[in-house]
Amino acid sequence: MYTLKEHDILTYLTGANDKELFGRANATQSQEFGNGIYLRAIIEFSNVCNKKCHYCGLRAPNKGITRYRMGNETILNAASLAVSQGAGTIVLQSGDDFSYSTQSIGTLIKEIKTQHDVAVTLSLGDRGVDEYAFWRECGADRCLLKLETTNPRLYKRLRDGEEFSSRLHRVESLRHLGYEVGSGVITDLPDSNLISTLQDILFLTALDLDMIAVGPFIPHPQTPLAQVAPGSIELSHRVTAILRILNPHANIPATSALSALEPESQRLALTRGCNVIMPSMTPEDHRADYTIYPGKNASNIDITDSLTHAKSMIRSLGLVPSSSKGFSPRRNNVQ
Ligand code: SAM
Ligand code: SF4
């Protein structure tokens, strides 16, 4: 049973009652998580991708970016730096880059888990369920696999022929493998509207996720969606606030897409229901090439300042940066 009726969600989505919505979301967040904000360091270890998502600058046909792949040693050094600066989770993210074997990703996970008392999240895209099973055995704790949109036709169009049902099946399989599962959508994709956004919210809520990531669409100049307008920050805030009320126990990040559009909006999201922040710890040599969209990692903060900057932002709100592994309270997991 949802704590908000569809009609109320739609009214909130229009922005008719932002003050009440954001106040309720903030109260729910404080009740569930106190004043702690989880720090998850993201290491974007490869920008090579074999997919053709119409929204993403890393898509395979984009010849305009410098591709890179980081080796295990570089990734492990970045992880050590992140842990020394207070990260409780290491998020390993990449394009759908199959040149990293099942075994080599497994070795990386084992090394991180042996060297540090942290959680490991995988955001590696459409790898096989058998591979995810192996990585779970190697010690990975969570996966993030966004549905991007819950409209199967739009999904197929924007992911260049891919099937929504396969993505959904993968998300559901991860749960059965014992992972904490994160998913989410991009707001304001072309042909979305308030009704489709309502449907996304209800769909994600019905999935009973441990983590829900939502951020606005940002056009990348070297993609088929270059001419589409950027998503609304306010709508993205409303969606995460509504999801917070509907999913009190889920971890909900203030996404980097917000900060790419307007840095202050990421800070604001932490007072509107979001309880996680994922600073990039991708080394200087490569971070500017992880151009999912313009503005990603483009700040002049270097890797050693990345978590420091996030911590000051959190403290400036009277909140507390948390180095806890930050499992979702819905699972009663050990922190
Ligand atoms: N390749 C993996 C995948 O697609 O699941 C992980 C990396 S992918 C770059 C991470 C996320 O970036 C995607 O799930 C998508 O939501 C987001 N993304 C890509 N292009 C975007 C854009 N133009 N605007 C907003 N978010 C975008
Ligand atoms: Fe590749 Fe992920 Fe970008 Fe799609 S969203 S092109 S799968 S990196």
Coordinates of C-alpha atoms and ligand atoms in Angstrom, one line a residue:
M1 CA 0.0 0.0 0.0
Y2 CA 1.6 3.3 -1.1
T3 CA 1.8 6.2 1.4
L4 CA 0.8 8.6 -1.4
K5 CA -2.1 8.3 -3.8
E6 CA -1.5 8.6 -7.5
H7 CA -3.5 11.8 -7.6
D8 CA -1.3 13.3 -4.8
I9 CA 1.9 12.2 -6.6
L10 CA 0.7 13.9 -9.8
T11 CA -0.1 17.1 -7.9
Y12 CA 3.4 17.1 -6.4
L13 CA 5.0 16.5 -9.8
T14 CA 3.4 19.7 -11.1
G15 CA 5.2 21.7 -8.4
A16 CA 2.0 22.9 -6.9
N17 CA 3.1 22.1 -3.4
D18 CA 6.9 21.9 -3.3
K19 CA 7.2 23.3 0.2
E20 CA 5.1 20.5 1.7
L21 CA 6.7 17.8 -0.5
F22 CA 10.3 18.7 0.3
G23 CA 9.4 19.1 4.0
R24 CA 7.9 15.6 4.1
A25 CA 10.8 14.1 2.2
N26 CA 13.3 15.7 4.5
A27 CA 11.4 14.6 7.6
T28 CA 11.3 11.0 6.3
Q29 CA 15.0 11.1 5.5
S30 CA 15.9 12.4 9.0
Q31 CA 13.6 9.8 10.6
E32 CA 15.3 6.9 8.7
F33 CA 18.9 8.1 8.5
G34 CA 19.3 10.8 11.2
N35 CA 21.7 13.5 9.9
G36 CA 24.2 11.1 8.3
I37 CA 25.0 11.3 4.6
Y38 CA 26.7 8.2 3.1
L39 CA 29.9 8.8 1.1
R40 CA 30.3 6.4 -1.8
A41 CA 33.5 6.9 -3.9
I42 CA 33.0 6.2 -7.5
I43 CA 35.9 5.0 -9.7
E44 CA 35.0 5.3 -13.4
F45 CA 37.7 2.8 -14.5
S46 CA 36.8 2.6 -18.2
N47 CA 34.9 4.8 -20.7
V48 CA 34.9 2.2 -23.4
C49 CA 31.4 1.0 -24.2
N50 CA 29.9 -1.4 -26.7
K51 CA 26.4 0.1 -26.5
K52 CA 24.7 2.8 -28.4
C53 CA 22.5 4.5 -25.9
H54 CA 21.2 7.7 -27.6
Y55 CA 21.6 9.8 -24.5
C56 CA 25.2 8.9 -23.5
G57 CA 28.5 10.4 -24.6
L58 CA 30.3 7.1 -24.0
R59 CA 28.2 5.4 -26.7
A60 CA 30.4 3.2 -29.0
P61 CA 29.8 5.3 -32.2
N62 CA 31.1 8.5 -30.5
K63 CA 34.6 8.9 -32.0
G64 CA 35.0 12.3 -30.4
I65 CA 36.2 11.2 -27.0
T66 CA 39.6 9.8 -25.8
R67 CA 38.9 6.3 -24.6
Y68 CA 40.8 4.9 -21.6
R69 CA 41.0 1.8 -19.6
M70 CA 42.5 1.7 -16.1
G71 CA 44.5 -1.3 -14.9
N72 CA 43.9 -3.0 -11.5
E73 CA 46.8 -1.3 -9.8
T74 CA 45.6 2.2 -10.7
I75 CA 42.0 1.3 -9.6
L76 CA 43.3 -0.1 -6.3
N77 CA 45.3 3.0 -5.6
A78 CA 42.2 5.2 -6.2
A79 CA 40.3 2.9 -3.9
S80 CA 42.9 3.2 -1.1
L81 CA 42.9 7.0 -1.4
A82 CA 39.1 7.0 -1.2
V83 CA 39.1 4.9 1.9
S84 CA 41.8 7.0 3.6
Q85 CA 39.5 10.0 3.0
G86 CA 36.5 8.4 4.6
A87 CA 34.5 6.5 1.8
G88 CA 32.6 3.6 3.2
T89 CA 31.7 2.2 -0.3
I90 CA 33.7 1.9 -3.5
V91 CA 31.6 2.0 -6.6
L92 CA 33.2 0.5 -9.6
Q93 CA 31.7 1.9 -12.8
S94 CA 32.4 1.7 -16.5
G95 CA 30.9 1.6 -19.9
D96 CA 29.7 -1.9 -21.0
D97 CA 33.4 -2.9 -21.6
F98 CA 33.7 -6.6 -22.0
S99 CA 37.5 -6.5 -22.3
Y100 CA 37.7 -6.8 -18.5
S101 CA 37.2 -10.5 -18.0
T102 CA 34.9 -12.0 -15.3
Q103 CA 38.1 -13.2 -13.5
S104 CA 39.9 -9.8 -13.6
I105 CA 36.9 -8.0 -12.1
G106 CA 36.6 -10.8 -9.5
T107 CA 40.2 -10.3 -8.6
L108 CA 39.7 -6.6 -8.2
I109 CA 36.7 -7.0 -5.9
K110 CA 38.6 -9.5 -3.8
E111 CA 41.6 -7.2 -3.5
I112 CA 39.5 -4.2 -2.5
K113 CA 37.6 -6.3 0.1
T114 CA 40.8 -7.8 1.5
Q115 CA 42.6 -4.5 1.7
H116 CA 39.7 -2.4 3.2
D117 CA 36.6 -2.8 5.3
V118 CA 34.2 -1.3 2.7
A119 CA 31.2 -2.2 0.7
V120 CA 31.7 -2.7 -3.1
T121 CA 29.1 -1.6 -5.6
L122 CA 29.2 -2.7 -9.2
S123 CA 27.8 -0.5 -12.0
L124 CA 29.1 -2.4 -15.1
G125 CA 26.0 -2.6 -17.2
D126 CA 24.7 -5.6 -19.0
R127 CA 27.2 -8.2 -18.0
G128 CA 25.9 -11.8 -17.7
V129 CA 23.9 -13.0 -14.7
D130 CA 26.5 -15.8 -14.3
E131 CA 29.3 -13.1 -14.1
Y132 CA 27.3 -11.2 -11.5
A133 CA 26.9 -14.5 -9.5
F134 CA 30.7 -15.0 -9.6
W135 CA 31.4 -11.4 -8.5
R136 CA 28.9 -11.8 -5.6
E137 CA 31.0 -14.8 -4.5
C138 CA 34.1 -12.6 -4.7
G139 CA 32.6 -10.3 -2.2
A140 CA 30.7 -7.6 -4.2
D141 CA 27.8 -6.2 -2.1
R142 CA 25.6 -4.1 -4.3
C143 CA 24.8 -3.5 -8.0
L144 CA 23.5 -0.4 -9.7
L145 CA 21.6 -1.0 -13.0
K146 CA 19.3 1.7 -14.0
L147 CA 16.2 1.0 -16.1
E148 CA 16.6 4.6 -17.5
T149 CA 12.8 4.6 -18.3
T150 CA 10.1 2.1 -17.5
N151 CA 8.4 2.6 -20.8
P152 CA 9.5 -0.4 -22.9
R153 CA 9.0 1.3 -26.2
L154 CA 11.0 4.4 -25.2
Y155 CA 13.7 2.1 -23.7
K156 CA 14.0 0.2 -26.9
R157 CA 14.3 3.4 -29.0
L158 CA 16.8 5.2 -26.7
R159 CA 18.9 2.1 -26.1
D160 CA 19.1 1.4 -29.8
G161 CA 17.0 -1.8 -30.0
E162 CA 17.7 -3.3 -26.5
E163 CA 14.8 -4.9 -24.7
F164 CA 13.4 -3.5 -21.5
S165 CA 12.4 -7.0 -20.4
S166 CA 16.1 -8.1 -20.5
R167 CA 17.2 -5.2 -18.3
L168 CA 14.4 -5.8 -15.9
H169 CA 15.2 -9.5 -15.7
R170 CA 18.8 -8.7 -14.9
V171 CA 17.7 -6.3 -12.1
E172 CA 15.5 -9.0 -10.7
S173 CA 18.2 -11.7 -11.0
L174 CA 20.6 -9.5 -9.0
R175 CA 18.2 -9.5 -6.1
H176 CA 18.1 -13.4 -6.2
L177 CA 21.9 -13.5 -6.1
G178 CA 21.8 -11.7 -2.8
Y179 CA 23.0 -8.2 -3.9
E180 CA 21.6 -5.0 -2.6
V181 CA 20.0 -3.7 -5.7
G182 CA 19.9 -0.2 -7.0
S183 CA 18.0 1.0 -10.1
G184 CA 16.5 4.2 -11.3
V185 CA 15.6 6.4 -14.3
I186 CA 16.6 9.6 -16.1
T187 CA 14.0 12.3 -15.8
D188 CA 12.9 14.4 -18.8
L189 CA 14.0 12.0 -21.5
P190 CA 12.4 12.9 -24.8
D191 CA 8.7 11.9 -25.0
S192 CA 8.4 11.7 -21.2
N193 CA 5.7 13.7 -19.4
L194 CA 4.2 13.9 -15.9
I195 CA 2.1 10.7 -16.5
S196 CA 5.1 8.7 -17.6
T197 CA 7.1 10.1 -14.7
L198 CA 4.3 9.0 -12.4
Q199 CA 4.6 5.5 -14.0
D200 CA 8.3 5.4 -13.4
I201 CA 7.9 6.3 -9.8
L202 CA 5.2 3.6 -9.2
F203 CA 7.3 1.0 -11.1
L204 CA 10.5 1.7 -9.2
T205 CA 8.6 1.6 -5.9
A206 CA 7.0 -1.7 -6.8
L207 CA 10.5 -3.1 -7.3
D208 CA 11.2 -2.5 -3.6
L209 CA 14.7 -1.4 -4.3
D210 CA 17.6 -0.9 -1.8
M211 CA 18.9 2.1 -3.8
I212 CA 17.1 4.4 -6.2
A213 CA 19.1 6.7 -8.5
V214 CA 17.4 9.5 -10.4
G215 CA 18.9 12.4 -12.2
P216 CA 17.9 14.8 -15.0
F217 CA 18.8 14.2 -18.6
I218 CA 21.7 16.2 -19.9
P219 CA 22.2 16.5 -23.7
H220 CA 25.7 15.5 -24.9
P221 CA 26.7 17.3 -28.2
Q222 CA 28.0 14.1 -29.8
T223 CA 24.9 12.0 -29.4
P224 CA 21.6 11.7 -31.3
L225 CA 19.9 13.7 -28.5
A226 CA 22.2 16.7 -28.8
Q227 CA 19.4 19.1 -29.6
V228 CA 17.0 18.0 -26.8
A229 CA 16.6 20.4 -23.9
P230 CA 18.2 19.5 -20.5
G231 CA 16.0 18.1 -17.9
S232 CA 14.5 20.2 -15.1
I233 CA 16.3 20.2 -11.8
E234 CA 13.1 20.9 -10.0
L235 CA 11.4 17.9 -11.5
S236 CA 14.3 15.6 -10.6
H237 CA 14.1 17.0 -7.0
R238 CA 10.4 16.3 -6.9
V239 CA 10.8 12.7 -8.2
T240 CA 13.5 11.9 -5.6
A241 CA 11.4 13.5 -2.8
I242 CA 8.3 11.5 -3.8
L243 CA 10.4 8.3 -4.0
R244 CA 11.8 9.1 -0.5
I245 CA 8.3 9.3 0.9
L246 CA 7.3 6.1 -0.9
N247 CA 10.5 4.2 -0.1
P248 CA 11.6 5.4 3.3
H249 CA 14.4 2.8 3.7
A250 CA 16.0 3.1 0.3
N251 CA 19.3 4.8 -0.2
I252 CA 18.8 7.7 -2.6
P253 CA 21.8 9.6 -4.0
A254 CA 22.0 13.3 -4.8
T255 CA 23.2 12.5 -8.3
S256 CA 26.2 14.1 -10.1
A257 CA 23.9 15.0 -13.1
L258 CA 22.3 17.6 -10.7
S259 CA 25.7 19.1 -10.0
A260 CA 26.6 19.1 -13.7
L261 CA 23.6 21.3 -14.4
E262 CA 23.9 23.5 -11.3
P263 CA 26.3 22.6 -8.4
E264 CA 24.0 24.1 -5.7
S265 CA 21.2 21.7 -6.8
Q266 CA 23.1 18.7 -5.6
R267 CA 23.5 20.3 -2.2
L268 CA 19.8 21.2 -2.1
A269 CA 18.9 17.6 -2.9
L270 CA 20.5 16.5 0.4
T271 CA 17.8 18.5 2.2
R272 CA 15.0 17.1 0.0
G273 CA 15.2 13.4 0.7
C274 CA 18.6 12.3 -0.7
N275 CA 21.0 10.7 1.8
V276 CA 23.9 9.6 -0.4
I277 CA 26.6 11.3 -2.3
M278 CA 29.0 9.7 -4.8
P279 CA 32.1 11.8 -5.5
S280 CA 34.2 10.7 -8.4
M281 CA 37.7 9.3 -7.4
T282 CA 38.7 8.7 -10.9
P283 CA 42.3 9.8 -11.3
E284 CA 43.1 13.2 -12.9
D285 CA 44.6 11.5 -16.1
H286 CA 41.1 10.2 -17.0
R287 CA 38.4 11.9 -15.1
A288 CA 37.7 14.5 -17.7
D289 CA 37.3 11.8 -20.4
Y290 CA 34.4 10.1 -18.5
T291 CA 32.0 12.4 -20.5
I292 CA 28.7 10.7 -20.1
Y293 CA 27.3 14.3 -20.4
P294 CA 29.0 17.7 -20.3
G295 CA 29.9 18.8 -16.9
K296 CA 30.6 15.3 -15.5
N297 CA 33.8 15.5 -13.5
A298 CA 34.5 18.8 -15.2
S299 CA 35.0 20.7 -11.9
N300 CA 38.5 21.8 -11.2
I301 CA 38.5 19.7 -8.0
D302 CA 41.4 17.2 -8.2
I303 CA 41.0 13.6 -6.9
T304 CA 42.4 14.4 -3.5
D305 CA 39.9 17.2 -3.0
S306 CA 36.9 15.3 -4.3
L307 CA 35.8 13.7 -1.0
T308 CA 36.9 16.8 1.0
H309 CA 34.7 19.0 -1.1
A310 CA 31.7 16.5 -0.6
K311 CA 32.3 16.5 3.1
S312 CA 32.3 20.3 3.4
M313 CA 29.1 20.5 1.3
I314 CA 27.5 18.0 3.7
R315 CA 28.7 19.9 6.8
S316 CA 27.6 23.2 5.4
L317 CA 24.0 21.9 5.7
G318 CA 24.5 20.8 9.4
L319 CA 24.6 17.2 8.2
V320 CA 27.3 14.6 9.0
P321 CA 29.4 12.8 6.4
S322 CA 29.2 9.1 7.2
S323 CA 31.9 6.5 6.5
S324 CA 29.5 3.7 7.2
K325 CA 29.1 1.1 4.5
G326 CA 25.6 2.4 4.4
F327 CA 23.5 -0.7 3.7
S328 CA 19.8 0.0 3.3
P329 CA 18.0 -0.3 6.7
R330 CA 15.2 -2.3 5.0
R331 CA 17.5 -5.3 5.0
N332 CA 18.7 -5.0 8.6
N333 CA 22.2 -5.5 7.3
V334 CA 25.2 -4.9 9.5
Q335 CA 26.6 -1.4 8.9
Ligands
SAM1 N1 27.3 1.3 -18.7 C1 26.6 1.1 -17.5 C2 25.1 1.3 -17.6 O1 24.7 1.9 -18.6 O2 24.4 0.8 -16.8 C3 27.1 2.1 -16.4 C4 27.7 3.4 -16.8 S1 26.5 4.5 -17.4 C5 27.5 5.8 -17.9 C6 25.8 5.2 -15.9 C7 24.5 6.0 -16.0 O3 24.7 7.2 -16.7 C8 23.4 5.3 -16.8 O4 22.7 4.4 -16.1 C9 22.5 6.6 -17.2 O5 21.4 6.7 -16.3 C10 23.5 7.7 -16.9 N2 23.5 8.6 -18.1 C11 24.1 8.4 -19.3 N3 23.9 9.4 -20.1 C12 23.2 10.3 -19.5 C13 22.7 11.7 -19.8 N4 23.0 12.2 -21.0 N5 22.0 12.3 -18.9 C14 21.8 11.8 -17.6 N6 22.3 10.6 -17.3 C15 22.9 9.9 -18.2
SF4_2 FE1 27.3 2.6 -22.5 FE2 26.1 2.9 -20.1 FE3 26.6 5.0 -21.7 FE4 24.8 3.2 -22.4 S1 24.7 4.5 -20.6 S2 26.3 4.1 -23.8 S3 25.7 1.3 -21.7 S4 28.1 3.8 -20.7

